[in-house]
mmCIF file of C-alpha atoms in Angstrom:
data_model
loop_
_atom_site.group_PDB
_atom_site.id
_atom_site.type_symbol
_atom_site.label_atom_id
_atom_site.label_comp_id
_atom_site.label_asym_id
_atom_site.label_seq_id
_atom_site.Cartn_x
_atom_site.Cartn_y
_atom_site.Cartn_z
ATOM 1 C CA UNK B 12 -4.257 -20.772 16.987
ATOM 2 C CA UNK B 13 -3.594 -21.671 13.057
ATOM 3 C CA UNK B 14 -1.416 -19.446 11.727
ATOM 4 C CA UNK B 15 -4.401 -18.964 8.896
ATOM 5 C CA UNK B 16 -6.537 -17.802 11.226
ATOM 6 C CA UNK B 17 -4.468 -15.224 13.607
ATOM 7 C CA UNK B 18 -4.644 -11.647 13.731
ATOM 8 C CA UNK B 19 -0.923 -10.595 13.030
ATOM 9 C CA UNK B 20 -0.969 -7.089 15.052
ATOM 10 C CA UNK B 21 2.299 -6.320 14.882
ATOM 11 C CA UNK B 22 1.683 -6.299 10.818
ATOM 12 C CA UNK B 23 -0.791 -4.443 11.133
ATOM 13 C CA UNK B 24 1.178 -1.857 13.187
ATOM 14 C CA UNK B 25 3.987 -1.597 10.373
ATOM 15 C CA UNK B 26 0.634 -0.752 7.790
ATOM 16 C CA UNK B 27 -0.413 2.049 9.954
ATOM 17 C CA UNK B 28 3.568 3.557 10.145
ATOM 18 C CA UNK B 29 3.921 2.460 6.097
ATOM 19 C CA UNK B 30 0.626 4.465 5.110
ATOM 20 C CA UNK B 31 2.225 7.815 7.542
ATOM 21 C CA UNK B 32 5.591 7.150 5.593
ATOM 22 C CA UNK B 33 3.702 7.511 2.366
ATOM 23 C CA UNK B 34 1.993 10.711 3.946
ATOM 24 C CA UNK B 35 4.897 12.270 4.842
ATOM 25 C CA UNK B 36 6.315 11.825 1.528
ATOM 26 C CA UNK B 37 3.381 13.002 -0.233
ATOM 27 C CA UNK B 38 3.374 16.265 2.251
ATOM 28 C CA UNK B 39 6.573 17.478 0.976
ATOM 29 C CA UNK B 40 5.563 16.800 -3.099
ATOM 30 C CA UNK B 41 2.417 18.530 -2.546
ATOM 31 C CA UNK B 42 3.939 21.746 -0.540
ATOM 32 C CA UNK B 43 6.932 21.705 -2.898
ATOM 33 C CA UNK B 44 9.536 21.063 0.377
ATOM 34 C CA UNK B 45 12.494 18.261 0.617
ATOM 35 C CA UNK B 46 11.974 16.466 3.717
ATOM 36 C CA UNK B 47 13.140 13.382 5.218
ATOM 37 C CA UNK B 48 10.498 11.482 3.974
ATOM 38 C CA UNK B 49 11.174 11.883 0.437
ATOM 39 C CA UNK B 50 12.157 8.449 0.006
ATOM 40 C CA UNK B 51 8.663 7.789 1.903
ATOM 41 C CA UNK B 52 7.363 5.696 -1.409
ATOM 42 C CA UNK B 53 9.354 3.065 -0.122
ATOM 43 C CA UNK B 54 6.355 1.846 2.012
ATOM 44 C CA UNK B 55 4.655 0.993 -0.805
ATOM 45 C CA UNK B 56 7.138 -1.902 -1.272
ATOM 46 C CA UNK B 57 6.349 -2.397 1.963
ATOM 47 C CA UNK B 58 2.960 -2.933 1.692
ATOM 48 C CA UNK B 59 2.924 -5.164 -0.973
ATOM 49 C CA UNK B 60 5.287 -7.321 1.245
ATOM 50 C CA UNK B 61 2.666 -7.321 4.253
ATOM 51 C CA UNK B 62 0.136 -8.083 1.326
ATOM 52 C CA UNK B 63 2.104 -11.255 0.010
ATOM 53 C CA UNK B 64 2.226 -12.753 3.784
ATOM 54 C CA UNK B 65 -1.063 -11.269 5.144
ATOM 55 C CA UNK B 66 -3.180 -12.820 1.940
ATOM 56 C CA UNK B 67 -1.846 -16.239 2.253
ATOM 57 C CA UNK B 68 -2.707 -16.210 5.784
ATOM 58 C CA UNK B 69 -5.664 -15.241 5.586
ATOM 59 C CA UNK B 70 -7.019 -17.162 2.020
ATOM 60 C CA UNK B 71 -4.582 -19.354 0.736
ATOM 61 C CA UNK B 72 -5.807 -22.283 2.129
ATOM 62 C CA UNK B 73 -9.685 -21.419 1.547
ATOM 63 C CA UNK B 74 -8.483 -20.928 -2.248
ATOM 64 C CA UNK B 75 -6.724 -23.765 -2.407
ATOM 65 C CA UNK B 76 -10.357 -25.717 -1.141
ATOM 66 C CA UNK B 77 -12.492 -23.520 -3.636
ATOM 67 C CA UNK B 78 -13.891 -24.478 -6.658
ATOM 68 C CA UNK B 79 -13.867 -21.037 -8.196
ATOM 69 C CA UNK B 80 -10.238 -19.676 -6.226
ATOM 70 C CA UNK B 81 -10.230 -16.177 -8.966
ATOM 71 C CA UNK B 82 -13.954 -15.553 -8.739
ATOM 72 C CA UNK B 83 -13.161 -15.925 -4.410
ATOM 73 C CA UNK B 84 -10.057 -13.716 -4.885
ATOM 74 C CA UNK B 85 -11.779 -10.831 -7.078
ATOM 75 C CA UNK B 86 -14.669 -10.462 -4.343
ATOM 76 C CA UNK B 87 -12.373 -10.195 -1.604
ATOM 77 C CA UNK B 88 -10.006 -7.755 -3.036
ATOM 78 C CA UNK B 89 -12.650 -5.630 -4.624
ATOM 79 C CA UNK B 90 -14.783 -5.998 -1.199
ATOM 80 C CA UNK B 91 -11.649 -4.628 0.749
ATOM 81 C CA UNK B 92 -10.214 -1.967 -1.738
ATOM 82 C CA UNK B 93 -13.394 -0.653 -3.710
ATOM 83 C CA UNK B 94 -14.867 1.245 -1.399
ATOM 84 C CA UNK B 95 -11.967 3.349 0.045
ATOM 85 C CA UNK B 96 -10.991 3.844 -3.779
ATOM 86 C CA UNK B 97 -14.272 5.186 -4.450
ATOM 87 C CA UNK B 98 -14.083 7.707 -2.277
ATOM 88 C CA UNK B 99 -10.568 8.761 -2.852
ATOM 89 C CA UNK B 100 -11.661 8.687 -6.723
ATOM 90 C CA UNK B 101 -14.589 11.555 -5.729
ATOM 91 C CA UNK B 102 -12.175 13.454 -3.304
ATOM 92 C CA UNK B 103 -10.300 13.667 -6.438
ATOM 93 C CA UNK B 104 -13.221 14.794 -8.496
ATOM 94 C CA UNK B 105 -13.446 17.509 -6.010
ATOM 95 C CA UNK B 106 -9.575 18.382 -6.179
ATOM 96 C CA UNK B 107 -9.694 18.502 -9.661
ATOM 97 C CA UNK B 108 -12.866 21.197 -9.992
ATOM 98 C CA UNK B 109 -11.216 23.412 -7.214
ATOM 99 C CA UNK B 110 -7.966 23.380 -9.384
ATOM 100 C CA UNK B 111 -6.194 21.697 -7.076
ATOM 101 C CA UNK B 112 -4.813 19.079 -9.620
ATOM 102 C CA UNK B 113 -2.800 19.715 -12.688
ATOM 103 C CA UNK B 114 -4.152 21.460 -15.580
ATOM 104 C CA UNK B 115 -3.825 19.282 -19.154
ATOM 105 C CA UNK B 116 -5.757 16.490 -17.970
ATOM 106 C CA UNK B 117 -8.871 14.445 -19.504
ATOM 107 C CA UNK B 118 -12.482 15.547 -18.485
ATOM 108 C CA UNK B 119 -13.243 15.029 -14.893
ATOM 109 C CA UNK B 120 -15.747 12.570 -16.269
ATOM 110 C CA UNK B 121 -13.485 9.995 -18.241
ATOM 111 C CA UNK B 122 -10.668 10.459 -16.031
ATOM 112 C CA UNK B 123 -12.776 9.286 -13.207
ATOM 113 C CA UNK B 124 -14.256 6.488 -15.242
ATOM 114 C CA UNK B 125 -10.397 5.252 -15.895
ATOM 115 C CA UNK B 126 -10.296 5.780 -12.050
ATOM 116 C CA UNK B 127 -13.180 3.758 -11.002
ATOM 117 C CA UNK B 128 -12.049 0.997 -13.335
ATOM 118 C CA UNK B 129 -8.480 0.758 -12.719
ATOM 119 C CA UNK B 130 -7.352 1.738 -16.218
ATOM 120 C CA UNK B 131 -4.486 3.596 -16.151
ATOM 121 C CA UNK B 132 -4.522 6.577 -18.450
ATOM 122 C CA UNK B 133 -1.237 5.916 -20.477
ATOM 123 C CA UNK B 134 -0.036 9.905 -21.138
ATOM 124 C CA UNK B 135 3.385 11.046 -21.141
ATOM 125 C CA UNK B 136 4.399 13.121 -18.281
ATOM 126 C CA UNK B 137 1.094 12.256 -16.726
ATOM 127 C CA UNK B 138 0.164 9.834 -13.152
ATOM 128 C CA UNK B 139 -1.624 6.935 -14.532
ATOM 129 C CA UNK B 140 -4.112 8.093 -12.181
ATOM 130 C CA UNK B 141 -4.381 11.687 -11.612
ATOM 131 C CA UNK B 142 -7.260 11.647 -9.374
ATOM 132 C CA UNK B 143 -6.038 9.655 -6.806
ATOM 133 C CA UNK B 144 -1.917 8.694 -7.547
ATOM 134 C CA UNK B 145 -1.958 5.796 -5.502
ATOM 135 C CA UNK B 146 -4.747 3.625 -7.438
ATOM 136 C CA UNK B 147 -1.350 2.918 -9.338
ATOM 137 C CA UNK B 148 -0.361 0.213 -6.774
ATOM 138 C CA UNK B 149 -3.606 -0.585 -6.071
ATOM 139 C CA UNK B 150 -4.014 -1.916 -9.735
ATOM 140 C CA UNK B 151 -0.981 -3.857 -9.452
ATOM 141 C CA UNK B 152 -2.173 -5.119 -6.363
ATOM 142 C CA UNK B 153 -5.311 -6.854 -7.950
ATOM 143 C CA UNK B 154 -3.161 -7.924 -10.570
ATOM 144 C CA UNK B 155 -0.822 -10.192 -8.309
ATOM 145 C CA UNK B 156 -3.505 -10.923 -6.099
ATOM 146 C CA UNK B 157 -5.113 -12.389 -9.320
ATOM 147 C CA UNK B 158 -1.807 -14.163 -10.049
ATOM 148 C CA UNK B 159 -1.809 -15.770 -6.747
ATOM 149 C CA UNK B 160 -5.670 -17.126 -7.032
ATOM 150 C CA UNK B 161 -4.274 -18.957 -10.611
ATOM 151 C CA UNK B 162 -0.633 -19.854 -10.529
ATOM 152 C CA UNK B 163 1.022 -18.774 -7.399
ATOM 153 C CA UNK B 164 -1.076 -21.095 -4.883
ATOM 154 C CA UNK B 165 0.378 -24.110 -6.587
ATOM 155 C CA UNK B 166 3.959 -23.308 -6.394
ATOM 156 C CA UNK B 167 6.239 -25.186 -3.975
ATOM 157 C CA UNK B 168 8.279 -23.304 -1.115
ATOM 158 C CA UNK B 169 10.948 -24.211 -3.318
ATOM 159 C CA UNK B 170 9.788 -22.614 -6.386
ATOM 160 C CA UNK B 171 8.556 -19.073 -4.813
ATOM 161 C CA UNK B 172 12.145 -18.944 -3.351
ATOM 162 C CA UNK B 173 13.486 -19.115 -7.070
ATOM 163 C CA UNK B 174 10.760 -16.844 -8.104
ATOM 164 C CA UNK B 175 11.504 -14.520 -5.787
ATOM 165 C CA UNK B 176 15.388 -14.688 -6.379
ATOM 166 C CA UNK B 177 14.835 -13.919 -9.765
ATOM 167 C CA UNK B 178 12.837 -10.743 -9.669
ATOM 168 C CA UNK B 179 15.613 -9.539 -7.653
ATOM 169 C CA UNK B 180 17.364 -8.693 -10.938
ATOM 170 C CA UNK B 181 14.868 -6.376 -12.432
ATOM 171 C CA UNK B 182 14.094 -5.134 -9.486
ATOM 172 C CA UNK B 183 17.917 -3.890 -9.552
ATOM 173 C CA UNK B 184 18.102 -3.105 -12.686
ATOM 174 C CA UNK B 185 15.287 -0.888 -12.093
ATOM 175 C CA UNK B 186 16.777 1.118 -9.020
ATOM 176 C CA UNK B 187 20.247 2.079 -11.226
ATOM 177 C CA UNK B 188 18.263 3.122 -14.009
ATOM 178 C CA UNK B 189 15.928 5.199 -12.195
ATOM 179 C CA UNK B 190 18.521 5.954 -9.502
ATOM 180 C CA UNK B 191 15.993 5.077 -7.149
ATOM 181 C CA UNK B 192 12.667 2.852 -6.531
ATOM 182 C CA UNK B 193 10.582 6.389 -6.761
ATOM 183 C CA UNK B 194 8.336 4.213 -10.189
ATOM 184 C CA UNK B 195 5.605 2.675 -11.312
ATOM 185 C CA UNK B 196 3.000 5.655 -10.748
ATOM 186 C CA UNK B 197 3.827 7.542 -13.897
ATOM 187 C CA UNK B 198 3.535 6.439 -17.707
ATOM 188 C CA UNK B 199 7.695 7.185 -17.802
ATOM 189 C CA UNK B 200 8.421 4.303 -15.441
ATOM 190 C CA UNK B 201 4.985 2.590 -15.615
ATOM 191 C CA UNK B 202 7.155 -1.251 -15.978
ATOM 192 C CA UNK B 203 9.225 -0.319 -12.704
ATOM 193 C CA UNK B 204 6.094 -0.728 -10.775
ATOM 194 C CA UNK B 205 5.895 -4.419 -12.272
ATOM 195 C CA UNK B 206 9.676 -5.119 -10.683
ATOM 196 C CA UNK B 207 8.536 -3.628 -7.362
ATOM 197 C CA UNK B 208 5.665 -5.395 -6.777
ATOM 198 C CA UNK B 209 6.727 -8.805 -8.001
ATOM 199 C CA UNK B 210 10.007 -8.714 -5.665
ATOM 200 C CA UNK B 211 8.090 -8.072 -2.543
ATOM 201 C CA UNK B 212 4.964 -9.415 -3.265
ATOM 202 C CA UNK B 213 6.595 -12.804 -4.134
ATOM 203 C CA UNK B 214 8.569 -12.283 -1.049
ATOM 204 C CA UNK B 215 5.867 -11.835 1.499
ATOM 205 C CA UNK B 216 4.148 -14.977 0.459
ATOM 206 C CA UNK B 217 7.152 -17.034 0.794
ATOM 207 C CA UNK B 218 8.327 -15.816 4.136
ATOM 208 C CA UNK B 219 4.359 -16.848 5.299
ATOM 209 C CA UNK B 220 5.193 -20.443 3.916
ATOM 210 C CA UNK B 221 8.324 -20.254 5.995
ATOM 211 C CA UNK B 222 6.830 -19.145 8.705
ATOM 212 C CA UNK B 223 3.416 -21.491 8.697
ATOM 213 C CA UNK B 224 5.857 -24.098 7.556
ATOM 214 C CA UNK B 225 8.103 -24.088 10.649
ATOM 215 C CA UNK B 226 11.235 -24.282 8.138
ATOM 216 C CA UNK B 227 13.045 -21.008 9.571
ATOM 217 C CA UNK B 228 13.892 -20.048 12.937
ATOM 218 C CA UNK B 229 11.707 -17.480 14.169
ATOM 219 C CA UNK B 230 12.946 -14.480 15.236
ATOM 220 C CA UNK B 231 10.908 -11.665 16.988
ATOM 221 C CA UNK B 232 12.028 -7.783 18.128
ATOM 222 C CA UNK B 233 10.181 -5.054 20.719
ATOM 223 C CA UNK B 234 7.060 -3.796 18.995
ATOM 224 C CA UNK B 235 8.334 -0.326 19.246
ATOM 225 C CA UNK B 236 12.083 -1.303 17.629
ATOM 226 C CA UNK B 237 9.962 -2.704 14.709
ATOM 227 C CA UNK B 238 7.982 -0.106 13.752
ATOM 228 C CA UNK B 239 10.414 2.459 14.120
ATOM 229 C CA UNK B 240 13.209 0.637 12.148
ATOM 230 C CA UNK B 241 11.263 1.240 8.795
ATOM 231 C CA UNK B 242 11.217 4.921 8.782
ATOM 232 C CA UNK B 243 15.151 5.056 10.416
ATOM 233 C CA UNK B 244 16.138 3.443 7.127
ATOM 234 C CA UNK B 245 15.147 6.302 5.053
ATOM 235 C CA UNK B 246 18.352 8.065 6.987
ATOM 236 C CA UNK B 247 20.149 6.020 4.830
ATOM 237 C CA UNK B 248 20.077 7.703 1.572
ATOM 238 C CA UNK B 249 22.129 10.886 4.017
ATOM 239 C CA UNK B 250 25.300 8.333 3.851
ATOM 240 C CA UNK B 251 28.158 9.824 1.927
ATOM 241 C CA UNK B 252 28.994 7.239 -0.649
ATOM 242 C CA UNK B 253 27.974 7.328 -4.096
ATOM 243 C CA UNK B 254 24.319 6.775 -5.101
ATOM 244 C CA UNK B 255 23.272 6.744 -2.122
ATOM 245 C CA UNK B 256 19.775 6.632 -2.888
ATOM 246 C CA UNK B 257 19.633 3.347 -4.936
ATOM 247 C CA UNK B 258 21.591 1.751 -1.393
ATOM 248 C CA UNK B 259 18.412 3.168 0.221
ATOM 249 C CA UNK B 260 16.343 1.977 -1.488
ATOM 250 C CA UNK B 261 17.831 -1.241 -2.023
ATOM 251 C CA UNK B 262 19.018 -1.877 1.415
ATOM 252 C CA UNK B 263 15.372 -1.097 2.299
ATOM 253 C CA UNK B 264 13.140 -3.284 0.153
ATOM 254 C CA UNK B 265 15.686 -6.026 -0.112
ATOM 255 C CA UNK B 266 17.101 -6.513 3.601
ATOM 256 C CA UNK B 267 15.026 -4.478 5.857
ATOM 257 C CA UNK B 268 11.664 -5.091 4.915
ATOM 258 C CA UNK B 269 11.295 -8.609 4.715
ATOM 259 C CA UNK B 270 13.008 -8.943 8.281
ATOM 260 C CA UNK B 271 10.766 -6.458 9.285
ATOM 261 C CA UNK B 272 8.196 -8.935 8.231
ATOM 262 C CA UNK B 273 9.426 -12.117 9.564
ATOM 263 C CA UNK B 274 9.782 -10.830 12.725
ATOM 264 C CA UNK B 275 6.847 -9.004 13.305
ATOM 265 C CA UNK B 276 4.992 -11.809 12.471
ATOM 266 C CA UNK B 277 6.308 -13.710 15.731
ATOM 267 C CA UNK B 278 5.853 -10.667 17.734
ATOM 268 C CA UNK B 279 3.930 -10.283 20.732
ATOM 269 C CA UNK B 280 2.547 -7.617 21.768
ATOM 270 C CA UNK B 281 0.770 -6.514 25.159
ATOM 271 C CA UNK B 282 -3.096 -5.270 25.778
ATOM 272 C CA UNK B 283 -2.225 -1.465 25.203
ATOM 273 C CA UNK B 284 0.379 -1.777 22.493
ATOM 274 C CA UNK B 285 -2.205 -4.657 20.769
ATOM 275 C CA UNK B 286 -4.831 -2.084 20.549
ATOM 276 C CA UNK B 287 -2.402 0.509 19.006
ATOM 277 C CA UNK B 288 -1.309 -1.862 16.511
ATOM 278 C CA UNK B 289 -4.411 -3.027 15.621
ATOM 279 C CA UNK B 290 -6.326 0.982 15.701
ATOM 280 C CA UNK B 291 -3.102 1.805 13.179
ATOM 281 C CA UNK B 292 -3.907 -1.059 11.020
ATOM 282 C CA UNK B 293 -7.670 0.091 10.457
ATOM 283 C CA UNK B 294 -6.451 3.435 10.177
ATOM 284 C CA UNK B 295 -3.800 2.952 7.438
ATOM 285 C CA UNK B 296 -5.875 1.941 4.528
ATOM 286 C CA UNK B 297 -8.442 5.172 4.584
ATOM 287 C CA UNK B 298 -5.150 7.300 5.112
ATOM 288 C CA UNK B 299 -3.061 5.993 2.063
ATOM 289 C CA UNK B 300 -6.329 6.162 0.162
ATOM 290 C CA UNK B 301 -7.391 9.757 0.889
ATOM 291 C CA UNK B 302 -3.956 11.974 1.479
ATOM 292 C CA UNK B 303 -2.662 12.887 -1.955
ATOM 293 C CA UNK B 304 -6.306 14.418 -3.121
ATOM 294 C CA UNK B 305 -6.610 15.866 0.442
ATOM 295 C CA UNK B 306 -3.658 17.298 0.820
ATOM 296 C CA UNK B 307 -3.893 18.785 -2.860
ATOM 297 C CA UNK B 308 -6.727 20.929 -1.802
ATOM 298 C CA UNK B 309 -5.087 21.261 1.421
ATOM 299 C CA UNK B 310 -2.019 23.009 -0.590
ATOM 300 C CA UNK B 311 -4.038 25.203 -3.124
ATOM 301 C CA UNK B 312 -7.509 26.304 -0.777
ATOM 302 C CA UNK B 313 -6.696 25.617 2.709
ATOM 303 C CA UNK B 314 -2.865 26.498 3.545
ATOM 304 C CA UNK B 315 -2.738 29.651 2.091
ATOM 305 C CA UNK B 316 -4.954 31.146 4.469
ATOM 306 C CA UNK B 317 -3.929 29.564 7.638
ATOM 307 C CA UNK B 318 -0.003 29.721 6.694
ATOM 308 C CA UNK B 319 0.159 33.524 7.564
ATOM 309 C CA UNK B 320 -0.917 33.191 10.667
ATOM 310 C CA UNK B 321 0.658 30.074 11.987
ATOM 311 C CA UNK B 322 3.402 29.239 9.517
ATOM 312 C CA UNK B 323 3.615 26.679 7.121
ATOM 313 C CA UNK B 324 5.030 23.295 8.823
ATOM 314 C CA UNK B 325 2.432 24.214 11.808
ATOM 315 C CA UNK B 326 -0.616 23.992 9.031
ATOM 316 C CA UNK B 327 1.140 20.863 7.733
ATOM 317 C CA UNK B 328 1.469 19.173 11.081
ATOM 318 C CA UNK B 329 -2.092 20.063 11.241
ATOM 319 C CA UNK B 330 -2.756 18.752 8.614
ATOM 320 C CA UNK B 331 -0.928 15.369 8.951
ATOM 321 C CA UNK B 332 -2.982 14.805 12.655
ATOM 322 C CA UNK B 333 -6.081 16.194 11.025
ATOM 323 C CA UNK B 334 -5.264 13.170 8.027
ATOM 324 C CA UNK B 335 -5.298 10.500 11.091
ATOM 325 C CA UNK B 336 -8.190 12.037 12.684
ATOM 326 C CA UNK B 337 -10.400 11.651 9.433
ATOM 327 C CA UNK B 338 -9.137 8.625 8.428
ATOM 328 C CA UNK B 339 -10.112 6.559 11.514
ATOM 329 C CA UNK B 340 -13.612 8.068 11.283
ATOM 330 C CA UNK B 341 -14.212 7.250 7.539
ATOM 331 C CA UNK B 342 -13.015 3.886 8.751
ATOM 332 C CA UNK B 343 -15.431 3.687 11.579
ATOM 333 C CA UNK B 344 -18.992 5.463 9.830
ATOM 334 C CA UNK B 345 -17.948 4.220 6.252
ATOM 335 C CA UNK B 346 -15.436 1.487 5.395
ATOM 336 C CA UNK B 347 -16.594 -0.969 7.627
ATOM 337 C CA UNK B 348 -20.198 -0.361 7.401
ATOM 338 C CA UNK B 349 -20.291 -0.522 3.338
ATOM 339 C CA UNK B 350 -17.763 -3.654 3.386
ATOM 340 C CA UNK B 351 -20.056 -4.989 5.839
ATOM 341 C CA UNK B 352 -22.813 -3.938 3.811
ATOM 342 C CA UNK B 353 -21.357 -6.154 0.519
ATOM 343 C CA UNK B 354 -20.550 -9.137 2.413
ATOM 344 C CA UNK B 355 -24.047 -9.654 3.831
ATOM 345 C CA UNK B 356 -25.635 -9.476 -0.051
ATOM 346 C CA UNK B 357 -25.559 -13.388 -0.425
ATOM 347 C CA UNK B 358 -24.640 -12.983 -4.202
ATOM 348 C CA UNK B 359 -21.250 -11.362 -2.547
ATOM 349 C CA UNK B 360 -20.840 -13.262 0.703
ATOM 350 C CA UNK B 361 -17.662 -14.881 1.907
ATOM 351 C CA UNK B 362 -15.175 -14.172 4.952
ATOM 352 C CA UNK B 363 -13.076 -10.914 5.106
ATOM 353 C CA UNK B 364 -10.968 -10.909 7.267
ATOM 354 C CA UNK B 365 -9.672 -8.009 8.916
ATOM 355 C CA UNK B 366 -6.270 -8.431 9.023
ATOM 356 C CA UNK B 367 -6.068 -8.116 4.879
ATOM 357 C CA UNK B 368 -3.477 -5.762 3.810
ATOM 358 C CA UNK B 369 -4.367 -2.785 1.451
#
């Protein structure tokens, strides 16, 4: 099979343990508790990794053939993001007039307008998107995905690598100032997001040239070693050396991830571990779309009346599988079904595949 046209599972297994990373993190902000997963926002580096290889699978080529490649690219990345970020943008609606969400903010009705538009609201000490934090990489998302339908397409192998060595420097320079990769969501370290996403963005699609290219050896791992490797490396900021959490985070999005990549992409997987993948794949979108809002109400009208009775990392493990649960039926009864919905209107129709990385 053309390597445009496969179904990477094994990618799509790492999205469904990336989005739980990001839950896990977003668990202990929420309930106020360090955990291990508080350098859990690495995933979204991983994600935009996945993104970089998964979209030039899946499109590159049909761009490169189109007479209108940004027109193609904005209907398929709106088609596959819009919907879910809808719906996380009401959830927050809802968070915000139970009180869940931080006082100080706009009116429910222009921040959800900046929400529904993907225009940050620039505000010191603020989220550039308090209903629903994680539209942040979202809108970077579109942005390189836009950047890809113009410039990127064109570029050699040999270019992209150069590319991508250079936005290794900010993306450095970004980690000691910060101390960390923990940016990009906030109007404080709004520009870090920009290093973050061009390093492994830029690095997924040229590991997918690589790859469809034959120029690398190919290099595969058990399923199972895979997708527990990317969580394991959050252990790493627990190593007694000095800023340790920059190494983390470094280490992470630098070495770990983009083998993680490369050799999940040459993975094969079984009947029964195929299905997992692919089930955590669907999954993983709906859950990184709907947690923080969720688990904001969770924190301020739910938990405090369960907590007493069965203590409080029992109602967040509840909550977590409860998270899953939903998220593969809003998948099921509403993601697909709308998505489907768009793509059969013949003013929006063209091929979404469903391997495309959120």
């Amino acid at each position: 099979m053309a390597a445009g046209k496969r179904r990477f599972l094994a990618l799509d297994g790492l999205r469904g343990v990336a989005a739980a990373m990001v839950l896990f993190d977003h668990m202990g902000v929420v309930s106020h508790h360090v955990t291990i997963f508080e350098h859990g926002y690495l995933a979204v580096d991983l994600f935009f990794a996945l993104s970089g290889f998964v979209i030039a699978s899946a499109y590159e080529q049909r761009l490169n053939a189109s007479r209108r490649p940004v027109r193609d690219m904005i209907r398929i990345r709106l088609t596959r993001l819009y919907p879910m970020m809808a719906l996380g943008a009401l959830v927050g609606v809802a968070a915000m007039a139970l009180g869940a969400e931080r006082e100080g903010q706009l009116s429910i009705w222009a921040t959800l307008a900046s929400q529904l538009t993907f225009v940050p609201v620039p505000r010191p000490h603020t989220d550039l998107f308090v209903l629903d934090t994680v539209a942040w990489s979202l809108m970077l998302e579109l942005a390189v995905n836009l950047l890809h339908a113009t410039v990127l397409r064109r570029l050699s192998t040999r270019t992209l690598a150069v590319l991508a060595g250079l936005s290794l420097a900010p993306l450095v320079w970004v980690a000691w100032r910060f101390q960390g990769l923990d940016v990009g969501w906030c109007y404080e370290t709004w520009a870090g997001g920009l290093a973050r996403v061009a390093f492994s963005y830029l690095t997924g699609l040229l590991l997918y040239r690589l790859y469809a290219g034959g120029r690398a050896p190919r290099f595969s791992a058990p399923a199972p070693l895979l997708l527990a490797a990317a969580p394991a490396a959050l252990f790493l900021q627990y190593l007694p050396i000095a800023h340790a959490a920059v190494v983390c985070d470094l280490a992470s999005v630098v070495l770990l991830y983009p083998l993680l990549v490369w050799c999940a992409a040459s993975a094969k997987l079984g009947a029964r571990s195929g299905t997992l993948a692919a089930l955590a794949g669907t999954v993983s979108f709906p859950l990184y779309a709907l947690q923080l809002p969720l688990a904001h109400i969770f924190q301020s009208d739910i938990a405090p009346k369960i907590t007493p009775q069965i203590g409080e990392p029992l109602a967040w493990t509840a909550f977590a599988f409860g998270m899953v649960l939903l998220s593969g039926y809003v998948a099921r009864y509403y993601d697909r079904p709308v998505r489907d919905w768009i793509v059969s209107d013949r003013k929006f129709r063209i091929a979404v595949t469903p391997a495309t990385a959120p």
